[in-house]
Amino acid sequence: ALEELKEETVTGRVRRYGKAAGFLRQGFQSLDLEFLLPIENYSNTLTSLKLPNGVTYTKLHDDLKERGFVIYAGQGGLSKTIFRIANIGDIRQEEFQELLVELGNCLSIQTK
């Protein structure tokens, strides 16, 4: 991992994560998901989103996991009201796009 970071550089990695976060956040907005915080307060690697009405974290997590994606629960008092999505690691743009499609599919099933 350190060799990969050395090759990419810290600046390059921060830039790549920022680009991925921006892409995902635009997608979350197009899915009408509500952010927990103003976008400018987020890091480049993790986004917290409010669970839509009628959607449970457990069901959303399990549905996405079946499709090959992992999300994270909110912590403490937020565990039943938000979910979190990280964008760190060696993840391609196509995989982020697929996540957005599958997230939209899961949400539409749960809110019907």
PDB file of C-alpha atoms in Angstrom:
ATOM      1  CA  ALA A   1       0.000   0.000   0.000  1.00  0.00           C
ATOM      2  CA  LEU A   2       2.846   2.378   0.791  1.00  0.00           C
ATOM      3  CA  GLU A   3       4.496   1.658  -2.546  1.00  0.00           C
ATOM      4  CA  GLU A   4       1.214   2.440  -4.338  1.00  0.00           C
ATOM      5  CA  LEU A   5       0.893   5.691  -2.384  1.00  0.00           C
ATOM      6  CA  LYS A   6       4.470   6.609  -3.205  1.00  0.00           C
ATOM      7  CA  GLU A   7       3.769   6.015  -6.896  1.00  0.00           C
ATOM      8  CA  GLU A   8       0.464   7.934  -6.893  1.00  0.00           C
ATOM      9  CA  THR A   9       1.675  10.659  -4.467  1.00  0.00           C
ATOM     10  CA  VAL A  10      -0.371  12.006  -1.597  1.00  0.00           C
ATOM     11  CA  THR A  11      -1.538  14.928  -3.729  1.00  0.00           C
ATOM     12  CA  GLY A  12      -2.667  12.554  -6.466  1.00  0.00           C
ATOM     13  CA  ARG A  13      -4.526  10.357  -4.000  1.00  0.00           C
ATOM     14  CA  VAL A  14      -6.305  13.310  -2.390  1.00  0.00           C
ATOM     15  CA  ARG A  15      -7.279  14.560  -5.859  1.00  0.00           C
ATOM     16  CA  ARG A  16      -8.584  11.121  -6.919  1.00  0.00           C
ATOM     17  CA  TYR A  17     -10.641  10.705  -3.749  1.00  0.00           C
ATOM     18  CA  GLY A  18     -12.029  14.222  -4.141  1.00  0.00           C
ATOM     19  CA  LYS A  19     -13.094  13.513  -7.710  1.00  0.00           C
ATOM     20  CA  ALA A  20     -14.765  10.250  -6.656  1.00  0.00           C
ATOM     21  CA  ALA A  21     -16.568  11.927  -3.752  1.00  0.00           C
ATOM     22  CA  GLY A  22     -17.825  14.702  -6.030  1.00  0.00           C
ATOM     23  CA  PHE A  23     -19.108  12.192  -8.581  1.00  0.00           C
ATOM     24  CA  LEU A  24     -20.910  10.171  -5.918  1.00  0.00           C
ATOM     25  CA  ARG A  25     -22.401  13.233  -4.241  1.00  0.00           C
ATOM     26  CA  GLN A  26     -23.835  14.440  -7.534  1.00  0.00           C
ATOM     27  CA  GLY A  27     -25.340  10.978  -7.941  1.00  0.00           C
ATOM     28  CA  PHE A  28     -26.768  11.027  -4.426  1.00  0.00           C
ATOM     29  CA  GLN A  29     -28.397  14.358  -5.204  1.00  0.00           C
ATOM     30  CA  SER A  30     -29.911  12.935  -8.398  1.00  0.00           C
ATOM     31  CA  LEU A  31     -31.396  10.137  -6.270  1.00  0.00           C
ATOM     32  CA  ASP A  32     -32.940  12.833  -4.017  1.00  0.00           C
ATOM     33  CA  LEU A  33     -30.953  11.655  -1.012  1.00  0.00           C
ATOM     34  CA  GLU A  34     -30.484  14.127   1.804  1.00  0.00           C
ATOM     35  CA  PHE A  35     -27.002  14.758   3.182  1.00  0.00           C
ATOM     36  CA  LEU A  36     -26.489  14.759   6.933  1.00  0.00           C
ATOM     37  CA  LEU A  37     -24.121  17.744   6.698  1.00  0.00           C
ATOM     38  CA  PRO A  38     -23.516  20.524   4.196  1.00  0.00           C
ATOM     39  CA  ILE A  39     -21.357  19.117   1.394  1.00  0.00           C
ATOM     40  CA  GLU A  40     -18.482  21.509   2.146  1.00  0.00           C
ATOM     41  CA  ASN A  41     -18.085  19.888   5.599  1.00  0.00           C
ATOM     42  CA  TYR A  42     -17.321  16.406   4.261  1.00  0.00           C
ATOM     43  CA  SER A  43     -13.969  14.741   3.791  1.00  0.00           C
ATOM     44  CA  ASN A  44     -12.937  13.307   0.430  1.00  0.00           C
ATOM     45  CA  THR A  45     -13.596   9.752   1.585  1.00  0.00           C
ATOM     46  CA  LEU A  46     -16.923   9.377   3.426  1.00  0.00           C
ATOM     47  CA  THR A  47     -20.453  10.684   2.917  1.00  0.00           C
ATOM     48  CA  SER A  48     -23.289  10.402   5.448  1.00  0.00           C
ATOM     49  CA  LEU A  49     -26.813  10.331   4.063  1.00  0.00           C
ATOM     50  CA  LYS A  50     -30.208  10.335   5.731  1.00  0.00           C
ATOM     51  CA  LEU A  51     -32.250   7.195   5.238  1.00  0.00           C
ATOM     52  CA  PRO A  52     -35.381   8.046   3.233  1.00  0.00           C
ATOM     53  CA  ASN A  53     -38.762   7.476   4.881  1.00  0.00           C
ATOM     54  CA  GLY A  54     -39.687   3.803   4.859  1.00  0.00           C
ATOM     55  CA  VAL A  55     -36.099   2.631   4.297  1.00  0.00           C
ATOM     56  CA  THR A  56     -34.247   0.728   6.994  1.00  0.00           C
ATOM     57  CA  TYR A  57     -30.491   0.509   7.208  1.00  0.00           C
ATOM     58  CA  THR A  58     -30.536  -3.276   7.614  1.00  0.00           C
ATOM     59  CA  LYS A  59     -32.614  -3.875   4.488  1.00  0.00           C
ATOM     60  CA  LEU A  60     -30.638  -1.359   2.416  1.00  0.00           C
ATOM     61  CA  HIS A  61     -27.337  -2.838   3.607  1.00  0.00           C
ATOM     62  CA  ASP A  62     -28.418  -6.394   2.842  1.00  0.00           C
ATOM     63  CA  ASP A  63     -29.860  -5.522  -0.583  1.00  0.00           C
ATOM     64  CA  LEU A  64     -26.694  -3.674  -1.601  1.00  0.00           C
ATOM     65  CA  LYS A  65     -24.458  -6.419  -0.225  1.00  0.00           C
ATOM     66  CA  GLU A  66     -26.280  -8.946  -2.421  1.00  0.00           C
ATOM     67  CA  ARG A  67     -25.350  -6.685  -5.351  1.00  0.00           C
ATOM     68  CA  GLY A  68     -21.679  -6.508  -4.312  1.00  0.00           C
ATOM     69  CA  PHE A  69     -21.588  -3.202  -2.404  1.00  0.00           C
ATOM     70  CA  VAL A  70     -20.997  -2.412   1.266  1.00  0.00           C
ATOM     71  CA  ILE A  71     -22.410   0.571   3.145  1.00  0.00           C
ATOM     72  CA  TYR A  72     -21.970   1.506   6.786  1.00  0.00           C
ATOM     73  CA  ALA A  73     -24.462   2.334   9.510  1.00  0.00           C
ATOM     74  CA  GLY A  74     -24.531   5.604  11.357  1.00  0.00           C
ATOM     75  CA  GLN A  75     -23.023   5.440  14.814  1.00  0.00           C
ATOM     76  CA  GLY A  76     -24.656   5.984  18.181  1.00  0.00           C
ATOM     77  CA  GLY A  77     -27.916   7.924  18.035  1.00  0.00           C
ATOM     78  CA  LEU A  78     -27.693   8.113  14.226  1.00  0.00           C
ATOM     79  CA  SER A  79     -27.694   4.342  13.695  1.00  0.00           C
ATOM     80  CA  LYS A  80     -31.355   4.231  12.665  1.00  0.00           C
ATOM     81  CA  THR A  81     -31.486   7.431  10.636  1.00  0.00           C
ATOM     82  CA  ILE A  82     -28.394   7.577   8.419  1.00  0.00           C
ATOM     83  CA  PHE A  83     -26.063   5.423   6.374  1.00  0.00           C
ATOM     84  CA  ARG A  84     -22.528   6.106   5.215  1.00  0.00           C
ATOM     85  CA  ILE A  85     -20.722   5.388   1.972  1.00  0.00           C
ATOM     86  CA  ALA A  86     -16.936   5.420   1.681  1.00  0.00           C
ATOM     87  CA  ASN A  87     -15.025   5.919  -1.555  1.00  0.00           C
ATOM     88  CA  ILE A  88     -11.493   4.924  -0.573  1.00  0.00           C
ATOM     89  CA  GLY A  89      -9.453   2.238  -2.207  1.00  0.00           C
ATOM     90  CA  ASP A  90      -8.766   1.225  -5.772  1.00  0.00           C
ATOM     91  CA  ILE A  91     -12.292   1.730  -7.127  1.00  0.00           C
ATOM     92  CA  ARG A  92     -12.977   2.519 -10.776  1.00  0.00           C
ATOM     93  CA  GLN A  93     -15.434   5.138 -12.056  1.00  0.00           C
ATOM     94  CA  GLU A  94     -17.600   2.360 -13.536  1.00  0.00           C
ATOM     95  CA  GLU A  95     -17.965   0.800 -10.089  1.00  0.00           C
ATOM     96  CA  PHE A  96     -19.145   4.106  -8.608  1.00  0.00           C
ATOM     97  CA  GLN A  97     -21.662   4.407 -11.444  1.00  0.00           C
ATOM     98  CA  GLU A  98     -22.890   0.864 -10.804  1.00  0.00           C
ATOM     99  CA  LEU A  99     -23.245   1.631  -7.088  1.00  0.00           C
ATOM    100  CA  LEU A 100     -25.464   4.613  -7.897  1.00  0.00           C
ATOM    101  CA  VAL A 101     -27.650   2.509 -10.197  1.00  0.00           C
ATOM    102  CA  GLU A 102     -28.024  -0.275  -7.636  1.00  0.00           C
ATOM    103  CA  LEU A 103     -28.606   2.166  -4.787  1.00  0.00           C
ATOM    104  CA  GLY A 104     -31.407   3.737  -6.808  1.00  0.00           C
ATOM    105  CA  ASN A 105     -32.877   0.309  -7.513  1.00  0.00           C
ATOM    106  CA  CYS A 106     -32.792  -0.682  -3.839  1.00  0.00           C
ATOM    107  CA  LEU A 107     -34.329   2.591  -2.712  1.00  0.00           C
ATOM    108  CA  SER A 108     -37.154   2.393  -5.245  1.00  0.00           C
ATOM    109  CA  ILE A 109     -38.004  -1.146  -4.082  1.00  0.00           C
ATOM    110  CA  GLN A 110     -38.055  -0.130  -0.404  1.00  0.00           C
ATOM    111  CA  THR A 111     -40.075   3.067  -0.820  1.00  0.00           C
ATOM    112  CA  LYS A 112     -42.883   1.499  -2.892  1.00  0.00           C
TER     113      LYS A 112
END
